[in-house]
Short mmCIF file of C-alpha atoms and ligand atoms in Angstrom, two decimals:
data_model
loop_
_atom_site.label_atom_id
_atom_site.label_comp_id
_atom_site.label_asym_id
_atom_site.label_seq_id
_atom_site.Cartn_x
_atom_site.Cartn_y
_atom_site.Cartn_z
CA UNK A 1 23.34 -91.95 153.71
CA UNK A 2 20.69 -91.10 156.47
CA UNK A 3 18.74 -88.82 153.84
CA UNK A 4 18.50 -92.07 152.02
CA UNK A 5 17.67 -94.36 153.87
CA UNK A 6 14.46 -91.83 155.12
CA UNK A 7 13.51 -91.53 151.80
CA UNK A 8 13.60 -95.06 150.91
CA UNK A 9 11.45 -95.95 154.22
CA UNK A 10 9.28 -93.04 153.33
CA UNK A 11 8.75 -94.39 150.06
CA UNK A 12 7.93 -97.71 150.83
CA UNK A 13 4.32 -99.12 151.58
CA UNK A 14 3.21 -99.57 154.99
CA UNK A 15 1.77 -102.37 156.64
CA UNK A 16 -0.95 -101.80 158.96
CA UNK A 17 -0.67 -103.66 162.11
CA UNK A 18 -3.89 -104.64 163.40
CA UNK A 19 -2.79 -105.09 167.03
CA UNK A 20 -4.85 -104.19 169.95
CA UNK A 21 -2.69 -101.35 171.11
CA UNK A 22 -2.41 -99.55 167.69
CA UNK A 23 -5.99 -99.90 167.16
CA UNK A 24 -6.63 -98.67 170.89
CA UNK A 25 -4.92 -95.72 169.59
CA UNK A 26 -6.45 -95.10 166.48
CA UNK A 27 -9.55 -95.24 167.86
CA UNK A 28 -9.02 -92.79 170.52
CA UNK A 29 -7.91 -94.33 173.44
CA UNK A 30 -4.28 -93.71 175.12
CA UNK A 31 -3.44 -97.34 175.67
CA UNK A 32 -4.46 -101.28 175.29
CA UNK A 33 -2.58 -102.86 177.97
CA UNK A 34 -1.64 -106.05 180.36
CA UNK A 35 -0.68 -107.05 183.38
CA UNK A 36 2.73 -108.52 183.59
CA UNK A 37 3.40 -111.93 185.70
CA UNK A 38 6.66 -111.41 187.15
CA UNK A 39 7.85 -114.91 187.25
CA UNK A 40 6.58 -115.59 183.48
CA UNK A 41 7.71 -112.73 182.36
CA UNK A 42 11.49 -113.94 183.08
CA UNK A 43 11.40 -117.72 182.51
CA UNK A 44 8.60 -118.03 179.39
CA UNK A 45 10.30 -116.74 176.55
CA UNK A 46 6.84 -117.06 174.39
CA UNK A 47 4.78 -115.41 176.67
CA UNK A 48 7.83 -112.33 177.06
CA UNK A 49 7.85 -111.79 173.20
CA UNK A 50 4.09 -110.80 173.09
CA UNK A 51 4.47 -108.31 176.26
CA UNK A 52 7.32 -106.83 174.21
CA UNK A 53 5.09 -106.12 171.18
CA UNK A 54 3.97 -102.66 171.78
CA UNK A 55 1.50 -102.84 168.91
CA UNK A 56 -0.22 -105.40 170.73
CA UNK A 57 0.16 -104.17 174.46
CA UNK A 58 1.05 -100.47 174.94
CA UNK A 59 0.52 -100.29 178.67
CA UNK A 60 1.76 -102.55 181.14
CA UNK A 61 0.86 -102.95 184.82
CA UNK A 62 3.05 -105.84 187.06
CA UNK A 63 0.58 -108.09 188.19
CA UNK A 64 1.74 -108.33 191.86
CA UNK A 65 5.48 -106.99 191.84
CA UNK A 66 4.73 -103.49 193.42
CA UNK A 67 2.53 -104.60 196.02
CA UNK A 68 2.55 -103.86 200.31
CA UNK A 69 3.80 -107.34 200.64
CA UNK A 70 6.38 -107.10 197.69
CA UNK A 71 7.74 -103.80 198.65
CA UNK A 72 7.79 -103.10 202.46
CA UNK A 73 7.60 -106.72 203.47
CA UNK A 74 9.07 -106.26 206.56
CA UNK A 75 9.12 -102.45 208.47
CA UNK A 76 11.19 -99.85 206.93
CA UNK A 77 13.36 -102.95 204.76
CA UNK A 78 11.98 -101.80 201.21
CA UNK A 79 12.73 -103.87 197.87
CA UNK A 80 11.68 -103.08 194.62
CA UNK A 81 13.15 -106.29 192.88
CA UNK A 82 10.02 -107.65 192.03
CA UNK A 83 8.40 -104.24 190.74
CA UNK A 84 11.48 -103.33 188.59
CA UNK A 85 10.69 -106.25 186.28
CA UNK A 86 8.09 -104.72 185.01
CA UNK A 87 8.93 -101.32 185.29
CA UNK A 88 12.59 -102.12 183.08
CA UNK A 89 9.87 -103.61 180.81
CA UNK A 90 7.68 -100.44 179.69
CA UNK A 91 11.48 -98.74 179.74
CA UNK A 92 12.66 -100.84 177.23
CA UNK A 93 9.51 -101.02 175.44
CA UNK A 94 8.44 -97.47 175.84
CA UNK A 95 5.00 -98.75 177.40
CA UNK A 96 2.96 -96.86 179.26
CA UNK A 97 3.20 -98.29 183.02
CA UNK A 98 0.42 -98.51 185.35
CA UNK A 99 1.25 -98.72 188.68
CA UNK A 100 -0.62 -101.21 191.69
CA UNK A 101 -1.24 -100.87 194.17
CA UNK A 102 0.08 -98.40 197.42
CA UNK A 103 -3.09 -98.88 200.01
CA UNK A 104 -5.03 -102.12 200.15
CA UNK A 105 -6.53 -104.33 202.65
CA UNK A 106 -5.02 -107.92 200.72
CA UNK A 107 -1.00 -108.42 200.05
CA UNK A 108 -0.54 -106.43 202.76
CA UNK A 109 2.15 -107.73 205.15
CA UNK A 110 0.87 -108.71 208.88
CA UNK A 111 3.19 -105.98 210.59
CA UNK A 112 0.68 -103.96 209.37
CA UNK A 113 -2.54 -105.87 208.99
CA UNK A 114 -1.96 -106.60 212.59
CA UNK A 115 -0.24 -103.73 213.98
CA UNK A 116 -1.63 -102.10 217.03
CA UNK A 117 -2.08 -98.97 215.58
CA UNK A 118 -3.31 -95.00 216.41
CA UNK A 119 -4.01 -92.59 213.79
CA UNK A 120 -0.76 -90.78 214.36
CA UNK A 121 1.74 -94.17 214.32
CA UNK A 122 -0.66 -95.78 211.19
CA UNK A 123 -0.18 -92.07 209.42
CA UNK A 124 3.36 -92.59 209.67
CA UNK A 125 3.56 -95.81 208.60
CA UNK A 126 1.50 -95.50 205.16
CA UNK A 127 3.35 -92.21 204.84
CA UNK A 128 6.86 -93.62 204.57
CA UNK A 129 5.65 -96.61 202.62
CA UNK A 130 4.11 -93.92 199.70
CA UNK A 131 6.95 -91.83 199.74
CA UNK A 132 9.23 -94.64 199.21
CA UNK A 133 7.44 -96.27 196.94
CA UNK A 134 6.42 -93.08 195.09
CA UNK A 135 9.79 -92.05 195.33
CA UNK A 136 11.42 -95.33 194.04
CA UNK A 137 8.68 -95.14 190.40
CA UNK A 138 8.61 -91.47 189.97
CA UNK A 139 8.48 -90.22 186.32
CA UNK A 140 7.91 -93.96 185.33
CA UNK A 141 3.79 -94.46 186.10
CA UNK A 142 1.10 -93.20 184.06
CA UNK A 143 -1.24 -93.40 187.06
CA UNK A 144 -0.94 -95.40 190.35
CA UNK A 145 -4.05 -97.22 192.00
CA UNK A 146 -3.88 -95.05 194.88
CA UNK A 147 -6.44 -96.81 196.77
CA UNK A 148 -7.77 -100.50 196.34
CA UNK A 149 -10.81 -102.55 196.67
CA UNK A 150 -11.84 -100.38 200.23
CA UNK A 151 -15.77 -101.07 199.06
CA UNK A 152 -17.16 -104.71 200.20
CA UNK A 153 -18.94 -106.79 197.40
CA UNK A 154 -22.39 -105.91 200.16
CA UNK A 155 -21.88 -102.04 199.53
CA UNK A 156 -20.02 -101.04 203.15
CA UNK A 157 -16.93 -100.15 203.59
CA UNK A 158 -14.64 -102.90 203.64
CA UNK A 159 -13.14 -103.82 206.58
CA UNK A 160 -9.60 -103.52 207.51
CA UNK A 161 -6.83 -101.89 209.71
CA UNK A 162 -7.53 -98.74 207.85
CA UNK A 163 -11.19 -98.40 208.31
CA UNK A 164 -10.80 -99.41 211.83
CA UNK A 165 -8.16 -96.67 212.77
CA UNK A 166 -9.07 -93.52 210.70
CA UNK A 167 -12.70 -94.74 209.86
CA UNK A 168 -13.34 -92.67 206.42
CA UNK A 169 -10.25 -90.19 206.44
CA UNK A 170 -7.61 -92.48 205.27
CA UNK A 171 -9.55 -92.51 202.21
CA UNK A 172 -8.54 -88.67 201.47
CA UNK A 173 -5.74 -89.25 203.29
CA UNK A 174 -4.41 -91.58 201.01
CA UNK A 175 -4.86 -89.70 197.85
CA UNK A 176 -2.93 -86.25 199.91
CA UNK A 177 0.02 -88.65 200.84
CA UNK A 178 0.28 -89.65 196.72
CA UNK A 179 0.21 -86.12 195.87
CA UNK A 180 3.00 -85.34 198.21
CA UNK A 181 5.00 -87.58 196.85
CA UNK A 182 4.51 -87.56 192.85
CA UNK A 183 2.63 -84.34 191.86
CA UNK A 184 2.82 -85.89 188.07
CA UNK A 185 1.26 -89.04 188.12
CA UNK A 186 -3.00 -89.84 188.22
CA UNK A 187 -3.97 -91.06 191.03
CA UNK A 188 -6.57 -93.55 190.98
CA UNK A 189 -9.19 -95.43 192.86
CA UNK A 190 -9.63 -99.19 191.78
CA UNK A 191 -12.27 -101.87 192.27
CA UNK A 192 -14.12 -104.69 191.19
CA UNK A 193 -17.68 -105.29 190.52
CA UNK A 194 -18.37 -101.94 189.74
CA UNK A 195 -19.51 -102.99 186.24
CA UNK A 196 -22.82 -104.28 187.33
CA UNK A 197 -24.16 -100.69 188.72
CA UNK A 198 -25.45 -102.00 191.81
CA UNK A 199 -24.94 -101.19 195.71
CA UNK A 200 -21.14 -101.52 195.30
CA UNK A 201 -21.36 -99.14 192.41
CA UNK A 202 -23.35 -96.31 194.60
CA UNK A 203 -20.94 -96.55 197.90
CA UNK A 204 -17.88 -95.98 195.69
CA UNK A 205 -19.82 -93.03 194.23
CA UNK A 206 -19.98 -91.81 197.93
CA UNK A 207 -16.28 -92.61 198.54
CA UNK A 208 -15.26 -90.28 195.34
CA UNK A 209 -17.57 -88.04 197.02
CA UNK A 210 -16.00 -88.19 200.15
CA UNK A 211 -12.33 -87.45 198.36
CA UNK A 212 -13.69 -84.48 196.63
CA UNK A 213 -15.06 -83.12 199.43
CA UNK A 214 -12.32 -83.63 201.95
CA UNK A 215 -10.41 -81.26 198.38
CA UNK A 216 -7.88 -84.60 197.71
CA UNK A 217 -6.83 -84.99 194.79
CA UNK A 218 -8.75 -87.78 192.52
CA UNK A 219 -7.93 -88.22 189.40
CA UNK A 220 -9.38 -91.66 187.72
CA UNK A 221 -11.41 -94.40 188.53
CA UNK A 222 -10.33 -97.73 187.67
CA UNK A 223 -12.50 -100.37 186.83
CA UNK A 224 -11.04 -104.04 187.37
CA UNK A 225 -13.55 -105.87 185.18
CA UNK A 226 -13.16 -109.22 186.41
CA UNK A 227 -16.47 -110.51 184.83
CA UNK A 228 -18.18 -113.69 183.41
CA UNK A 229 -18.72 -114.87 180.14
CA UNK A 230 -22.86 -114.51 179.52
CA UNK A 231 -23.17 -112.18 182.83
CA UNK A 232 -21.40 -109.35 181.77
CA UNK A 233 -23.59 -106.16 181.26
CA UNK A 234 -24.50 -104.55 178.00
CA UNK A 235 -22.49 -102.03 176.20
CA UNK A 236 -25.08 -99.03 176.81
CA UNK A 237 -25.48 -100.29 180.61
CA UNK A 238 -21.51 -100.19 180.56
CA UNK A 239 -21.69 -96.95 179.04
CA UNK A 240 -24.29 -95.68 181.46
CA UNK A 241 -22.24 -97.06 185.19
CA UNK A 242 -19.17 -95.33 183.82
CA UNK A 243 -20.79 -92.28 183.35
CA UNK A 244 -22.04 -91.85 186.60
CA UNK A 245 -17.73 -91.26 187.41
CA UNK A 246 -17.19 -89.38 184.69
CA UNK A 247 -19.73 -86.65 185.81
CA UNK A 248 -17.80 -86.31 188.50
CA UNK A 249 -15.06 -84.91 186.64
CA UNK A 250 -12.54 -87.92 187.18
CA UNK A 251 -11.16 -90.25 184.61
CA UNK A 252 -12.31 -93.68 184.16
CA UNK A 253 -10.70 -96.70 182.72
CA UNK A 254 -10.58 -100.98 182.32
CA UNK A 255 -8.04 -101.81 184.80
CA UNK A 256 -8.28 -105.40 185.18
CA UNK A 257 -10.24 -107.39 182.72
CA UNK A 258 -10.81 -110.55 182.21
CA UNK A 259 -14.13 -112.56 181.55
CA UNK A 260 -14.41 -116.41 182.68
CA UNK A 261 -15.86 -119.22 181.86
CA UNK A 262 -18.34 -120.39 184.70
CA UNK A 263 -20.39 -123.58 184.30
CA UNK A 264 -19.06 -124.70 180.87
CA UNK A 265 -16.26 -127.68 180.10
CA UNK A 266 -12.88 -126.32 179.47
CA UNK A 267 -11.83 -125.66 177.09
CA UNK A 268 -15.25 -124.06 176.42
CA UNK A 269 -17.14 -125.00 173.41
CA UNK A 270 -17.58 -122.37 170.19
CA UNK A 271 -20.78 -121.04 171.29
CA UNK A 272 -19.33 -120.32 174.57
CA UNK A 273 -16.40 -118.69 172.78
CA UNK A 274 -18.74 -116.30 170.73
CA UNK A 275 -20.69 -115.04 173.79
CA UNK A 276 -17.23 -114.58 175.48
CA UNK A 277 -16.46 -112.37 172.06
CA UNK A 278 -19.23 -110.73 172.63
CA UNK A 279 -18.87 -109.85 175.88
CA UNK A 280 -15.64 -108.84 175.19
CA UNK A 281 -16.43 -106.58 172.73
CA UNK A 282 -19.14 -105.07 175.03
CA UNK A 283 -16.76 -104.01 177.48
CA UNK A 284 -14.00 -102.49 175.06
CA UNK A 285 -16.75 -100.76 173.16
CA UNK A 286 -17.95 -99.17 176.71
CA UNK A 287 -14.87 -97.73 177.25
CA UNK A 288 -15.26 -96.29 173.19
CA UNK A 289 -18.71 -94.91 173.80
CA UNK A 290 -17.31 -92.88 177.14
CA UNK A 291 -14.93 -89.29 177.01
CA UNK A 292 -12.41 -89.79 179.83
CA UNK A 293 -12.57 -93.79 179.16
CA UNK A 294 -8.45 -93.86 178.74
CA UNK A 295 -7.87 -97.08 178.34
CA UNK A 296 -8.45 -100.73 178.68
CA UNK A 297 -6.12 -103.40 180.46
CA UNK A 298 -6.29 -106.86 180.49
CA UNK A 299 -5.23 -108.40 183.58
CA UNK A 300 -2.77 -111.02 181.85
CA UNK A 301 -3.22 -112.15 178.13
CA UNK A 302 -2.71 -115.37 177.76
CA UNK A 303 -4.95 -119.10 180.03
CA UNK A 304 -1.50 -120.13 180.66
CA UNK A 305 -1.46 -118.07 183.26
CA UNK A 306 -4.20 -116.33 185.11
CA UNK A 307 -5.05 -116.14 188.95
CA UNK A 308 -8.33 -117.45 187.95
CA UNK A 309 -7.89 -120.93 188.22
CA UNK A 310 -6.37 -121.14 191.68
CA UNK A 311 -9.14 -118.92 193.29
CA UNK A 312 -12.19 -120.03 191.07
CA UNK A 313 -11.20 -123.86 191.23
CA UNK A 314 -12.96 -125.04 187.74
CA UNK A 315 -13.45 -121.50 186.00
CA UNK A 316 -10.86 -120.06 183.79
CA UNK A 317 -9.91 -119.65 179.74
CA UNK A 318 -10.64 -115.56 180.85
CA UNK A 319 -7.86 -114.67 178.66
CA UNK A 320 -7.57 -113.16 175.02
CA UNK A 321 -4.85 -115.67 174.19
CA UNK A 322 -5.07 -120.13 174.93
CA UNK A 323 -2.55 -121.35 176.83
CA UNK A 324 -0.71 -121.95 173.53
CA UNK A 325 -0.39 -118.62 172.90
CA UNK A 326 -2.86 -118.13 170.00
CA UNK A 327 -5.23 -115.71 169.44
CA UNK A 328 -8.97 -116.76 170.51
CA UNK A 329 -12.33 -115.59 169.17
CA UNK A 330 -12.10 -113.16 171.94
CA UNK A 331 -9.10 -111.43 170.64
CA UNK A 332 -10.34 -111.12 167.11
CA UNK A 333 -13.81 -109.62 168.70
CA UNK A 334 -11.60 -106.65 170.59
CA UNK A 335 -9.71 -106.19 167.37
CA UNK A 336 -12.85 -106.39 165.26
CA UNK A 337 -14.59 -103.52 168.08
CA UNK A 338 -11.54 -101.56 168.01
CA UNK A 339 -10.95 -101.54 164.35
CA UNK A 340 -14.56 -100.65 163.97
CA UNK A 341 -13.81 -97.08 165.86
CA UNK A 342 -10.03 -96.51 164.52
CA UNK A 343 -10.84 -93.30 162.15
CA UNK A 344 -8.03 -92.14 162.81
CA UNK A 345 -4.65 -92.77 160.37
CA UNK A 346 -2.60 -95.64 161.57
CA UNK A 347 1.10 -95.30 162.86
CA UNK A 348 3.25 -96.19 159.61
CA UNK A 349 5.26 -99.54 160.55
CA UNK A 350 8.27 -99.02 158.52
CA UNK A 351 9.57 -101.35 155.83
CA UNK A 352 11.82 -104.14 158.06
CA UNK A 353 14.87 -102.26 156.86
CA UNK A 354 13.99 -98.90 158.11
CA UNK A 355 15.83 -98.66 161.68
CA UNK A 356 14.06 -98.06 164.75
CA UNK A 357 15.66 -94.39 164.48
CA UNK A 358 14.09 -93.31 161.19
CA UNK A 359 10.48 -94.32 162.21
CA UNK A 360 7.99 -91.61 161.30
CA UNK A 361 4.10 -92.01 162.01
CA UNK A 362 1.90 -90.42 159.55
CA UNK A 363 -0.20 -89.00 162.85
CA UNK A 364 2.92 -86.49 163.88
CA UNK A 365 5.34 -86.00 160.65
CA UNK A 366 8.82 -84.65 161.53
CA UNK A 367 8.59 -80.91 161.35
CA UNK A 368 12.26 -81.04 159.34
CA UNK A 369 10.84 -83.97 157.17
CA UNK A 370 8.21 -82.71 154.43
CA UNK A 371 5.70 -85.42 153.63
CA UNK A 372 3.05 -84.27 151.00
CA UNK A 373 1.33 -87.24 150.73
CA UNK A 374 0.40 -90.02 152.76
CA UNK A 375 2.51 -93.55 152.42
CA UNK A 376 0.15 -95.78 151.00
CA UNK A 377 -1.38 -98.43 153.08
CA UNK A 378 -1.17 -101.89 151.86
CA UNK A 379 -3.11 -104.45 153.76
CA UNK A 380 -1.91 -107.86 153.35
CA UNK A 381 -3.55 -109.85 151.12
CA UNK A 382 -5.18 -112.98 152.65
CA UNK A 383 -8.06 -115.01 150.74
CA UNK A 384 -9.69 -117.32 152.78
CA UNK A 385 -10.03 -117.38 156.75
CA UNK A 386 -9.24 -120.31 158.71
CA UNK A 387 -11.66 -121.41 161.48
CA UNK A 388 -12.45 -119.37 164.53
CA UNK A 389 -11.19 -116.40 162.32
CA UNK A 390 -12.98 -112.77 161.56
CA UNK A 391 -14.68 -113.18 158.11
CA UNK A 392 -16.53 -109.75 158.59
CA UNK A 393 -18.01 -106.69 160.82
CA UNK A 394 -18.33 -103.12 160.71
CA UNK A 395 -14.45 -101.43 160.08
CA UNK A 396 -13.72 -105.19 158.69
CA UNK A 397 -11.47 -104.79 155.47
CA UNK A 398 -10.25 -108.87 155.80
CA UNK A 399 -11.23 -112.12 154.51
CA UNK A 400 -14.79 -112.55 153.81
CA UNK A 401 -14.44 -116.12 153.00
CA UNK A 402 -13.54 -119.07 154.97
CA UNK A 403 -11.84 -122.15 154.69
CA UNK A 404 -13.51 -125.39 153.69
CA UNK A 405 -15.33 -126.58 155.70
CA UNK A 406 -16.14 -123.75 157.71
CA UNK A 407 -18.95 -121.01 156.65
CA UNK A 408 -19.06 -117.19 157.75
CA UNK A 409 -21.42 -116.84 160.99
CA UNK A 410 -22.86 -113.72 162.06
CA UNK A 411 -21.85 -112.77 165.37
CA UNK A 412 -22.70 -109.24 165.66
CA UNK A 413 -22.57 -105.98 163.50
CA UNK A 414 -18.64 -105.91 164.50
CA UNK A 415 -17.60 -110.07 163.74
CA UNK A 416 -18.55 -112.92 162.01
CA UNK A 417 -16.59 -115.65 162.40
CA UNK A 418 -15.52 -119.19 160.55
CA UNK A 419 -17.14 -121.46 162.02
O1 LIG B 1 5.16 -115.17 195.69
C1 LIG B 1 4.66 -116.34 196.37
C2 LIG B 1 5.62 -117.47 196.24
O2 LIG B 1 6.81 -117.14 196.88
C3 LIG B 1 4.98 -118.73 196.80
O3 LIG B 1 5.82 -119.83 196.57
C4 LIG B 1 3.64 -119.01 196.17
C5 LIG B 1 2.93 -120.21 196.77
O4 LIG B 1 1.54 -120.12 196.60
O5 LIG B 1 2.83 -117.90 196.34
C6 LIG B 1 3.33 -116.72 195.75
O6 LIG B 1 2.47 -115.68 195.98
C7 LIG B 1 1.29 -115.66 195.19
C8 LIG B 1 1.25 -114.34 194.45
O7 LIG B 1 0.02 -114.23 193.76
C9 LIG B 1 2.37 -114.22 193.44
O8 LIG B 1 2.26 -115.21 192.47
C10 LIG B 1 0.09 -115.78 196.12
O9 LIG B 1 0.06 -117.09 196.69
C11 LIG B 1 -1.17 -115.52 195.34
O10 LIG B 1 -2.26 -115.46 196.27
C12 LIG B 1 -1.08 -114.20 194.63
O11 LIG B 1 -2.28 -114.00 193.93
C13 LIG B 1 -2.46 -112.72 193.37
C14 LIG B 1 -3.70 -112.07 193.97
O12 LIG B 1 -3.89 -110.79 193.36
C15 LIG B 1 -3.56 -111.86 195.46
O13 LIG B 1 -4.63 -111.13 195.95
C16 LIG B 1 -2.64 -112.87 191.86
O14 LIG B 1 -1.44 -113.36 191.28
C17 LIG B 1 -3.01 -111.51 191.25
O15 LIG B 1 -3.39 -111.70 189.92
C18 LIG B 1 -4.18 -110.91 191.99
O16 LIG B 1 -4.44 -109.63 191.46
C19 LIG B 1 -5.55 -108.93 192.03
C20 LIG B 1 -5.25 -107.45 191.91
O17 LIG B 1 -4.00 -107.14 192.47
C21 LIG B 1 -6.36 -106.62 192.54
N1 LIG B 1 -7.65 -106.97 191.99
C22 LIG B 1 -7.98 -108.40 192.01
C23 LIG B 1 -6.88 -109.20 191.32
C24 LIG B 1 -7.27 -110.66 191.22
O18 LIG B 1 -7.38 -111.23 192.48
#
């Protein structure tokens, strides 16, 4: 019955997904991931069923659940309701989770932002909030942002309770405490504005500098990505600001992206659209172009719901999804980059009667199963695009024609669009 029922799956054609996270894969990288609103996450059933697709999203990161203020919100009373939503979510899933955040100046609860504090008493306090927290996640997080946003958008070191006690050392102490605690996991610095290469860019050089040095345990760099549409940099200068981490023998990654509209009407008009495509595809390429780039994240999918709004009154639509839960130029410009670099053979998506159990990729065959030739790969047939679709780009094996009235534009040598 089972030897049946693999044969018949094996047998069957396969049907190439063209999500983000299996063409993340296929071109190399470990993940293509999202952050996870807690609330959403339980009361929108829409926005839940696209966080469950793995093909889409194979990496999730809870957008505020695991956070100082959401954990240890009062001294020594720990509560991990919040960050167990998303955590039970990768479970289920089998996601990749990405943990945030265990030392940062914001979220942080006033106990400790206004503490009177000594190095000895403030040692003891972020010790027993990493071990607990570390303790409470361990063997569930790909990587934890160690360390957040200690770098001011002038280039100093940004000002808080833990610069002011320890001055520089709590920025190697931070990274020892992790280690303690989950020898496993990487352990990351994250941070914002990092993209443009600029004074920010150089002092959190020094600060990796000053980790390595101090013989802490580093393992990634993690850059948030919160950009602009039109403002963001190229792919080569991407490419180049990266670099300048991965030299240092750490890992570097998209932690956090999303790219807003600034300046334009929302919802933003199509040529607004493209160059948010485009910038899009800029970043995700970046990460392509680098060795130790592991992954990109977007921090939430879909304009419903984005932090944007509330903190950029008038800016927003940052999102790969609209609020409506379609897919926007953006989206097809990360698929179009992605599939563009996916050389390698996809996952085989079983035939819908094939059970969960029986699923074999084509990437890692079951030793006990021969497979002499490769299932065949059928690509759904679809004739003509409909508007704000891809109609063609490098790696593009879809539509080339559009729908009346709309006419294939060239974006750039990864999409054209209907338009
Ligand atoms: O949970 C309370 C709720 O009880 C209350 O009724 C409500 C009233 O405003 O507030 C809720 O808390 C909000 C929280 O998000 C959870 O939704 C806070 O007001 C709000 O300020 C908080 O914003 C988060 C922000 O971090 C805080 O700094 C955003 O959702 C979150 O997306 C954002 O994420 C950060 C990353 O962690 C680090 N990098 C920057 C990024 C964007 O700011």
């Amino acid at each position: 019955m089972h030897t049946t029922a693999l044969l018949t799956a094996l047998l069957a054609p396969a049907v190439v997904t063209a999500q983000l996270h299996d063409l993340a894969t296929r071109a190399g990288l470990l993940y293509f991931g999202t952050a996870v609103g807690e609330s959403a996450s339980q009361q929108d059933q829409a926005y839940r069923r696209i966080i469950d697709d793995k093909s889409e999203f194979g990496q999730v990161v809870p957008e505020n659940g695991q956070k100082w203020e959401s954990t240890q919100p009062s001294q020594g009373r720990f509560t991990f309701t919040q960050g167990d939503i998303t955590a039970n979510i990768a479970r289920q899933n089998g996601q990749y989770l990405r943990c945030h955040t265990l030392v940062w100046h914001s979220q942080l609860p006033n106990w400790v932002r206004s503490g009177s504090w000594n190095r000895q008493t403030l040692t003891a306090v972020m010790e027993s909030h990493i071990a607990n927290v570390m303790r409470h996640y361990l063997g569930q997080c790909y990587a934890w942002d160690v360390l957040n946003e200690a770098v001011d958008d002038s280039g100093q070191w940004r000002d808080s309770v833990f610069l002011r006690v320890f001055g520089t050392d709590y920025f190697p102490l931070s990274f020892n405490l992790a280690k303690k605690y989950d020898t496993e996991t990487k352990l990351y610095y994250n941070d914002y504005n990092l993209e443009y290469n600029g004074a920010k860019t150089t002092k959190t050089v020094e600060l990796v500098q000053i980790i390595q040095r101090a013989g802490a345990p580093i393992d990634g760099v993690g850059f948030q990505a919160h950009l602009v549409v039109g403002s963001t940099p190229s792919r080569t200068n991407l490419a180049t600001t990266l670099r300048r981490f991965t030299s240092m023998g750490v890992d570097v990654a998209y932690t956090e992206l999303d790219i807003r509209h600034e300046n334009t009407p929302l919802p933003a008009p199509a040529s607004a659209q493209i160059t948010q495509g485009n910038d899009y595809a800029n970043v995700v390429g970046s990460c392509l172009d680098v060795d130790r780039c592991v992954g990109v994240t977007v921090w939430g999918y879909t304009d419903k719901y984005s932090w944007i709004p509330g903190t950029f009154p008038g800016t927003g639509d940052a999102l790969l999804y609209n609020s409506n839960f379609q897919k926007k130029a953006a989206w097809t410009s990360v698929s179009s980059v992605l599939a563009a670099a996916a050389t390698r053979p996809p996952s085989t998506t079983l035939s819908t009667s094939a059970r969960p159990t029986t699923a074999i990729t084509t990437n890692t065959p079951n030793p006990t199963t021969p497979v002499t030739q490769p299932t065949p790969t059928v690509v759904q047939p679809v004739q003509e695009q409909a508007r704000w679709g891809q109609c063609g780009g490098q790696g593009w094996n879809g539509p080339t024609r559009c729908q009346a009235p709309y006419t294939c534009t060239f974006s750039n040598n990864w999409y054209s669009q209907c338009l």
